[in-house]
Short mmCIF file of C-alpha atoms and ligand atoms in Angstrom, two decimals:
data_model
loop_
_atom_site.label_atom_id
_atom_site.label_comp_id
_atom_site.label_asym_id
_atom_site.label_seq_id
_atom_site.Cartn_x
_atom_site.Cartn_y
_atom_site.Cartn_z
CA MET A 1 149.54 157.08 42.26
CA PRO A 2 147.24 156.32 45.19
CA ASN A 3 143.82 157.77 44.68
CA ILE A 4 141.77 159.50 47.33
CA ILE A 5 139.79 156.38 48.25
CA ASP A 6 142.97 154.35 48.74
CA GLU A 7 144.43 157.10 50.86
CA LEU A 8 141.35 157.18 53.08
CA LEU A 9 141.19 153.41 53.34
CA ASN A 10 144.74 153.33 54.65
CA LYS A 11 143.96 155.64 57.55
CA GLU A 12 143.88 154.27 61.11
CA SER A 13 140.50 155.79 61.78
CA PHE A 14 137.88 157.60 59.70
CA THR A 15 136.63 161.10 60.43
CA ARG A 16 133.08 162.18 59.60
CA GLU A 17 134.41 163.94 56.48
CA ASP A 18 136.23 160.76 55.37
CA LEU A 19 133.03 158.76 55.73
CA ILE A 20 131.05 161.28 53.73
CA ILE A 21 133.52 160.91 50.85
CA LEU A 22 133.64 157.12 51.13
CA LEU A 23 129.86 156.81 51.19
CA GLN A 24 129.76 158.69 47.90
CA ALA A 25 132.25 156.36 46.21
CA ASP A 26 131.28 155.64 42.60
CA ALA A 27 130.92 152.20 40.99
CA VAL A 28 134.67 151.76 40.51
CA GLN A 29 135.76 153.26 43.82
CA ARG A 30 133.34 151.21 45.85
CA GLN A 31 135.09 148.02 44.71
CA GLN A 32 138.20 149.27 46.53
CA ILE A 33 136.16 149.62 49.72
CA TYR A 34 134.71 146.13 49.26
CA THR A 35 138.13 144.55 48.68
CA LYS A 36 139.51 146.11 51.85
CA ALA A 37 136.45 145.06 53.87
CA ALA A 38 136.65 141.47 52.60
CA ALA A 39 140.31 141.25 53.62
CA ILE A 40 139.53 142.59 57.09
CA LYS A 41 136.65 140.21 57.49
CA GLU A 42 138.87 137.25 56.66
CA GLU A 43 141.63 138.39 58.97
CA TYR A 44 139.51 139.21 62.02
CA VAL A 45 136.43 137.00 61.93
CA GLY A 46 137.40 134.42 59.31
CA LYS A 47 135.42 133.12 56.36
CA LYS A 48 132.73 131.53 58.47
CA VAL A 49 129.12 132.54 58.18
CA TYR A 50 126.87 131.91 61.16
CA PHE A 51 123.25 130.92 60.78
CA ARG A 52 120.69 132.38 63.13
CA GLY A 53 117.32 130.71 62.78
CA LEU A 54 114.77 133.53 62.65
CA ILE A 55 111.39 133.10 64.29
CA GLU A 56 108.93 135.89 63.61
CA PHE A 57 107.06 135.21 66.79
CA SER A 58 104.19 137.68 66.46
CA ASN A 59 103.09 140.63 64.34
CA ILE A 60 101.08 142.21 67.13
CA CYS A 61 102.64 145.57 67.84
CA ALA A 62 101.76 148.40 70.18
CA LYS A 63 103.72 150.90 68.11
CA ASN A 64 103.05 152.89 65.01
CA CYS A 65 106.40 153.51 63.29
CA TYR A 66 105.66 155.32 60.04
CA TYR A 67 107.78 152.96 57.91
CA CYS A 68 106.58 149.57 59.07
CA GLY A 69 103.95 147.36 57.45
CA ILE A 70 102.87 145.75 60.71
CA ARG A 71 102.40 149.00 62.64
CA ARG A 72 99.42 149.09 64.96
CA GLY A 73 97.51 151.41 62.65
CA ASN A 74 97.56 149.03 59.69
CA LYS A 75 94.15 147.44 59.98
CA LYS A 76 94.64 145.29 56.90
CA VAL A 77 97.04 142.99 58.73
CA GLU A 78 95.69 139.82 60.25
CA ARG A 79 97.46 139.48 63.58
CA TYR A 80 99.06 136.27 64.84
CA TYR A 81 100.91 135.03 67.90
CA LEU A 82 102.75 131.71 67.73
CA THR A 83 102.07 129.08 70.35
CA GLU A 84 104.86 128.08 72.68
CA GLN A 85 104.95 124.68 71.01
CA GLU A 86 105.37 126.19 67.55
CA VAL A 87 108.39 128.15 68.75
CA VAL A 88 109.86 125.18 70.59
CA ASP A 89 109.45 123.05 67.46
CA ALA A 90 111.31 125.64 65.40
CA ALA A 91 114.01 125.82 68.06
CA LEU A 92 114.40 122.05 68.04
CA TYR A 93 114.64 122.09 64.25
CA ALA A 94 117.41 124.69 64.48
CA TRP A 95 119.16 122.68 67.20
CA LYS A 96 118.98 119.50 65.15
CA GLU A 97 120.42 121.37 62.19
CA GLN A 98 123.21 122.63 64.45
CA TYR A 99 122.39 126.31 63.99
CA ALA A 100 123.18 126.78 67.70
CA SER A 101 121.53 130.14 67.62
CA LEU A 102 118.05 131.54 67.28
CA VAL A 103 116.55 135.00 66.84
CA ILE A 104 113.10 135.59 68.26
CA GLN A 105 111.62 138.73 66.75
CA ALA A 106 108.21 140.34 67.09
CA GLY A 107 106.27 143.56 67.25
CA GLU A 108 106.76 145.48 70.46
CA ARG A 109 104.60 144.65 73.47
CA SER A 110 105.41 145.21 77.10
CA ASP A 111 102.30 143.86 78.78
CA HIS A 112 102.83 141.15 81.38
CA THR A 113 101.10 138.39 79.45
CA HIS A 114 103.57 138.79 76.63
CA THR A 115 106.72 139.33 78.69
CA ARG A 116 105.92 136.28 80.82
CA ASN A 117 105.25 134.18 77.74
CA ILE A 118 108.71 135.05 76.48
CA THR A 119 110.30 134.15 79.81
CA SER A 120 108.56 130.82 79.84
CA LEU A 121 109.58 130.17 76.24
CA LEU A 122 113.20 130.97 76.95
CA ARG A 123 113.26 128.57 79.88
CA ARG A 124 111.71 125.81 77.80
CA ILE A 125 114.08 126.23 74.89
CA HIS A 126 117.01 126.29 77.29
CA HIS A 127 115.79 123.11 78.93
CA GLU A 128 114.88 121.19 75.76
CA THR A 129 118.14 121.98 73.98
CA ASN A 130 120.37 121.23 77.00
CA GLY A 131 121.30 124.88 77.19
CA GLU A 132 123.02 124.56 73.80
CA MET A 133 120.84 126.98 71.88
CA HIS A 134 121.93 130.57 72.07
CA ILE A 135 119.07 133.02 71.82
CA THR A 136 118.96 136.51 70.44
CA LEU A 137 115.89 138.60 71.13
CA SER A 138 114.53 141.39 68.97
CA LEU A 139 111.39 142.41 70.81
CA GLY A 140 111.68 146.18 70.94
CA GLU A 141 112.12 148.47 73.92
CA GLN A 142 111.53 146.91 77.33
CA SER A 143 112.04 147.82 80.97
CA GLU A 144 115.25 146.91 82.74
CA GLU A 145 113.31 144.47 84.88
CA THR A 146 111.97 142.60 81.86
CA LEU A 147 115.32 142.57 80.11
CA ARG A 148 116.96 141.13 83.23
CA GLU A 149 114.27 138.50 83.56
CA TRP A 150 114.86 137.40 79.96
CA PHE A 151 118.62 137.42 80.41
CA ASP A 152 118.30 135.22 83.49
CA ALA A 153 115.98 132.91 81.55
CA GLY A 154 118.63 132.30 78.89
CA ALA A 155 118.73 135.13 76.32
CA HIS A 156 122.23 136.43 75.62
CA ARG A 157 121.99 138.75 72.69
CA TYR A 158 119.57 141.55 71.84
CA LEU A 159 118.96 143.42 68.62
CA LEU A 160 117.43 146.85 68.87
CA ARG A 161 118.01 149.01 65.86
CA ILE A 162 118.25 152.68 66.68
CA GLU A 163 116.74 153.04 63.14
CA GLU A 164 118.24 156.51 62.68
CA THR A 165 120.55 158.44 64.98
CA ASP A 166 119.59 161.95 63.89
CA GLN A 167 116.91 162.91 66.36
CA ALA A 168 115.11 165.34 64.04
CA LEU A 169 114.85 162.64 61.39
CA TYR A 170 113.85 160.07 64.01
CA ARG A 171 110.91 162.29 64.90
CA LYS A 172 109.85 162.45 61.27
CA LEU A 173 109.77 158.66 61.10
CA HIS A 174 107.74 158.12 64.26
CA PRO A 175 104.71 159.62 65.96
CA ASN A 176 105.78 162.34 68.36
CA ASP A 177 104.71 160.70 71.63
CA LYS A 178 106.05 158.88 74.66
CA THR A 179 106.04 155.42 73.10
CA HIS A 180 108.26 156.55 70.23
CA ASP A 181 110.92 158.45 72.13
CA PHE A 182 114.49 158.45 70.80
CA THR A 183 116.09 158.81 74.23
CA THR A 184 114.15 155.87 75.63
CA ARG A 185 115.38 153.70 72.75
CA LEU A 186 118.95 154.86 73.22
CA ASN A 187 118.80 154.24 76.97
CA CYS A 188 117.51 150.78 76.31
CA LEU A 189 120.74 150.01 74.42
CA TYR A 190 122.77 151.14 77.45
CA THR A 191 120.61 149.03 79.77
CA LEU A 192 121.18 145.96 77.60
CA ARG A 193 124.92 146.50 77.79
CA LYS A 194 124.79 146.96 81.56
CA ILE A 195 122.90 143.70 82.03
CA GLY A 196 125.49 141.79 80.03
CA TYR A 197 123.81 141.17 76.68
CA GLN A 198 125.74 141.18 73.43
CA VAL A 199 124.18 144.28 71.96
CA GLY A 200 123.24 144.77 68.34
CA THR A 201 121.83 147.82 66.68
CA GLY A 202 121.48 149.26 63.21
CA VAL A 203 119.68 151.62 60.90
CA MET A 204 117.60 151.55 57.77
CA ILE A 205 119.34 152.97 54.73
CA GLY A 206 117.75 155.11 52.06
CA LEU A 207 114.91 156.47 54.19
CA PRO A 208 113.09 159.53 52.92
CA PHE A 209 114.83 162.71 54.16
CA GLN A 210 117.96 160.77 55.13
CA THR A 211 121.27 162.27 53.97
CA ILE A 212 124.78 160.93 53.47
CA GLU A 213 125.80 163.00 56.51
CA ASN A 214 123.16 161.15 58.56
CA LEU A 215 124.63 157.82 57.48
CA ALA A 216 128.17 158.93 58.35
CA ASP A 217 126.88 159.91 61.80
CA ASP A 218 125.16 156.54 62.16
CA LEU A 219 128.47 154.75 61.56
CA ILE A 220 130.23 156.98 64.09
CA PHE A 221 127.45 156.27 66.59
CA PHE A 222 128.01 152.50 66.24
CA ARG A 223 131.71 153.00 66.89
CA ASP A 224 131.17 155.36 69.83
CA ILE A 225 128.76 153.12 71.68
CA ASP A 226 130.96 150.14 70.79
CA ILE A 227 128.34 147.70 69.54
CA ASP A 228 128.87 143.94 69.32
CA MET A 229 126.56 143.27 66.39
CA ALA A 230 124.97 145.24 63.57
CA GLY A 231 121.93 144.70 61.39
CA MET A 232 121.43 147.23 58.62
CA GLY A 233 119.17 146.99 55.65
CA PRO A 234 117.73 149.15 52.92
CA TYR A 235 114.46 150.90 53.68
CA ILE A 236 111.74 149.47 51.46
CA GLU A 237 108.46 151.28 51.12
CA HIS A 238 105.13 149.72 52.09
CA GLU A 239 101.85 150.92 50.67
CA ASP A 240 99.90 150.79 53.93
CA THR A 241 102.22 153.07 55.89
CA PRO A 242 102.38 156.86 56.28
CA LEU A 243 105.83 157.05 54.63
CA TRP A 244 104.35 155.77 51.37
CA GLU A 245 103.37 159.36 50.70
CA TYR A 246 107.06 160.25 50.33
CA ARG A 247 108.00 157.45 47.95
CA ASP A 248 108.89 159.94 45.22
CA LEU A 249 111.71 161.24 47.42
CA LEU A 250 113.41 157.85 47.58
CA LEU A 251 116.58 156.82 45.82
CA PRO A 252 116.02 154.03 43.28
CA ARG A 253 116.11 150.67 45.05
CA GLU A 254 119.38 149.69 43.45
CA GLU A 255 121.05 152.78 44.87
CA ARG A 256 119.64 152.05 48.32
CA PHE A 257 121.14 148.60 47.96
CA ASN A 258 124.55 149.96 46.97
CA LEU A 259 124.53 152.39 49.86
CA THR A 260 123.77 149.52 52.22
CA MET A 261 126.69 147.56 50.79
CA LYS A 262 128.96 150.53 51.42
CA MET A 263 127.65 150.93 54.97
CA ILE A 264 128.35 147.26 55.69
CA ALA A 265 131.82 147.36 54.18
CA LEU A 266 132.77 150.59 55.97
CA LEU A 267 131.48 149.29 59.28
CA ARG A 268 133.57 146.13 58.85
CA ILE A 269 136.63 148.29 58.26
CA MET A 270 135.82 150.45 61.30
CA MET A 271 134.77 147.68 63.70
CA LYS A 272 136.81 144.73 62.56
CA ASP A 273 135.62 141.96 64.85
CA ILE A 274 131.90 142.58 65.36
CA ASN A 275 129.13 140.41 63.93
CA ILE A 276 127.38 142.00 60.95
CA ALA A 277 124.18 140.58 59.49
CA ALA A 278 123.40 140.12 55.82
CA THR A 279 119.76 141.12 56.19
CA THR A 280 116.69 139.77 54.45
CA ALA A 281 115.78 143.23 53.14
CA MET A 282 118.89 143.11 50.93
CA GLN A 283 117.46 140.08 49.21
CA ALA A 284 114.17 141.91 48.70
CA ILE A 285 116.03 144.17 46.28
CA ASP A 286 118.58 141.78 44.80
CA PRO A 287 118.00 138.01 44.55
CA VAL A 288 121.58 137.43 45.70
CA GLY A 289 121.68 140.46 47.97
CA ARG A 290 122.56 138.56 51.12
CA GLU A 291 125.46 136.79 49.45
CA LYS A 292 126.74 140.11 48.15
CA ALA A 293 126.62 141.47 51.70
CA LEU A 294 128.59 138.45 52.95
CA LYS A 295 131.26 139.19 50.35
CA VAL A 296 131.80 142.73 51.60
CA GLY A 297 131.97 142.15 55.32
CA ALA A 298 128.80 140.58 56.75
CA ASN A 299 129.25 137.26 58.59
CA VAL A 300 125.81 136.32 59.90
CA THR A 301 122.65 135.36 58.04
CA MET A 302 119.21 134.38 59.22
CA PRO A 303 117.31 131.54 57.58
CA ASN A 304 113.62 131.98 58.30
CA LEU A 305 112.08 129.34 60.57
CA THR A 306 108.67 130.95 61.00
CA PRO A 307 105.93 128.45 60.12
CA VAL A 308 104.98 129.29 56.51
CA LYS A 309 101.30 129.91 57.27
CA TYR A 310 102.27 133.00 59.29
CA ARG A 311 104.83 134.49 56.94
CA GLU A 312 102.42 136.62 54.93
CA GLY A 313 101.49 138.23 58.22
CA TYR A 314 105.00 139.54 58.84
CA LEU A 315 105.48 141.84 55.90
CA LEU A 316 107.41 144.76 57.30
CA TYR A 317 107.99 145.95 53.74
CA GLU A 318 107.08 145.10 50.15
CA ASP A 319 108.57 142.21 48.17
CA LYS A 320 109.86 140.39 51.23
CA PRO A 321 111.57 137.22 49.97
CA CYS A 322 111.11 133.60 51.07
CA VAL A 323 107.52 133.98 52.29
CA ASP A 324 106.51 130.60 50.91
CA GLU A 325 109.55 128.46 51.68
CA GLU A 326 109.63 125.85 54.41
CA ALA A 327 112.54 125.96 56.87
CA ASP A 328 114.31 123.13 55.07
CA GLU A 329 114.11 124.84 51.70
CA CYS A 330 115.36 128.09 53.23
CA LYS A 331 118.30 126.33 54.77
CA ASN A 332 119.27 124.41 51.65
CA CYS A 333 118.96 127.48 49.51
CA LEU A 334 121.09 129.60 51.82
CA GLU A 335 123.62 126.84 52.28
CA ALA A 336 124.11 126.53 48.53
CA ARG A 337 124.34 130.27 48.13
CA ILE A 338 126.95 130.65 50.87
CA LYS A 339 129.09 127.84 49.50
CA LEU A 340 128.95 129.51 46.11
CA SER A 341 130.18 132.73 47.62
CA GLY A 342 133.24 130.90 48.99
CA ASP A 343 132.48 131.08 52.72
CA ASP A 344 132.01 128.20 55.20
CA ILE A 345 129.08 127.79 57.52
CA GLY A 346 129.77 127.74 61.25
CA TYR A 347 127.51 124.84 62.15
CA GLY A 348 127.45 123.84 65.80
CA GLU A 349 129.18 127.01 66.89
CA TRP A 350 127.60 129.86 68.78
CA GLY A 351 129.37 132.43 66.69
CA ASP A 352 129.59 134.98 69.49
CA SER A 353 130.82 138.35 68.49
CA VAL A 354 134.63 138.23 68.76
CA HIS A 355 134.40 141.87 69.78
CA PHE A 356 132.17 141.01 72.74
CA ARG A 357 134.53 138.29 73.90
CA GLY A 358 137.44 140.72 73.67
CA ARG A 359 135.64 143.31 75.80
CA ARG A 360 134.83 140.79 78.49
CA LYS A 361 138.45 139.72 78.94
N1 SAH B 401 109.48 145.51 66.81
C1 SAH B 401 110.87 145.34 66.95
C2 SAH B 401 111.45 144.26 66.06
C3 SAH B 401 110.72 143.99 64.79
S1 SAH B 401 110.86 145.19 63.54
C4 SAH B 401 111.59 146.65 66.71
O1 SAH B 401 111.03 147.50 66.05
O2 SAH B 401 112.71 146.78 67.19
C5 SAH B 401 112.48 144.79 62.93
C6 SAH B 401 113.12 145.83 62.04
O3 SAH B 401 112.46 145.89 60.79
C7 SAH B 401 113.06 147.26 62.54
O4 SAH B 401 114.06 147.50 63.47
C8 SAH B 401 113.22 148.06 61.25
O5 SAH B 401 114.56 148.52 61.09
C9 SAH B 401 112.90 147.05 60.14
N2 SAH B 401 111.86 147.57 59.24
C10 SAH B 401 110.60 147.95 59.57
N3 SAH B 401 109.98 148.47 58.48
C11 SAH B 401 110.86 148.42 57.46
C12 SAH B 401 110.81 148.83 56.09
N4 SAH B 401 109.73 149.39 55.56
N5 SAH B 401 111.92 148.63 55.33
C13 SAH B 401 113.02 148.04 55.85
N6 SAH B 401 113.12 147.65 57.14
C14 SAH B 401 112.05 147.84 57.94
FE1 SF4 B 402 106.33 147.67 65.63
FE2 SF4 B 402 108.96 147.21 65.23
FE3 SF4 B 402 107.26 147.71 63.18
FE4 SF4 B 402 107.89 149.70 64.85
S1 SF4 B 402 109.30 148.57 63.47
S2 SF4 B 402 105.82 149.20 64.10
S3 SF4 B 402 108.02 148.59 66.77
S4 SF4 B 402 107.23 145.96 64.53
#
């Protein structure tokens, strides 16, 4: 006798109501979702895991998101900004290790000094790696002009999490002002698409006030705007942020982790050929969290290449893992973990989203 979860998993396409049921799957039922997602992953994107070397370029941020440890209002944080040479060195390390892809992430700044620095960096990395290093940016909301300039200088992918698609909840998580406007963030995703970037977005899971219905709507949003890449992770509280006040409303961390696993698996089933990241925040909750994510549908992971002396400065949330490991240790550790989980590593390959390639044809 097929059970309700099996029946839903065999449908062509999920409705909002289906997703609400699936997201509430219990410990036994969720294994059915994971098994289906793993099979789809293997069929559509293969067993390869792509490494993206992550450079946390700067923790200087002009914004004040209520959840984030490096928000402008947190005066306890010592701010840093990597030199161009430090980034180029990390890029060359990644190139030598055949990662073929880099993520440059930072707090949001749109002043000219910063945007020009990024342009110059992109040109240098492009030049010094013979154009072989693909670059993903995760630098927050920017003007169309800036995003075009970066695209022309060699960036091809952009990650901008919508964070939460319910606008009322979005307002609760951000100051209610012009620099934290939901529509501006959404429009930025459309601009990225128009320019030609591979576009990634995502949400945090287990936020205070967030409901299962919100998460179902988030998944539908990803499908509707037809993303190429996704990065989703559990929300993890940070003492020096305004949301700390609501920590008693949170699900236990393990449940936030399980919900994230379900979100990843369901998204893999819904959007078969996109790239999905196994995010660092998963490992903050479970020591093998990233590997678990890879088993249920994720196919990208990001070894940290930020020089170790800066890592303590980039604590978006509590218990962030790998803050004291050199790039080599990070790589070896991840490599061993991925092999254990039965996947192969796509060294020397760009690992473009298959979905993106399909759309361009
Ligand atoms: N400033 C850029 C990129 C850096 S922040 C931006 O905001 O887009 C990268 C991501 O960290 C954010 O998109 C957010 O989803 C995540 N993040 C911030 N605080 C977090 C927390 N407390 N728990 C989990 N993830 C968090
Ligand atoms: Fe800044 Fe990004 Fe943190 Fe918001 S989430 S405060 S934009 S670094």
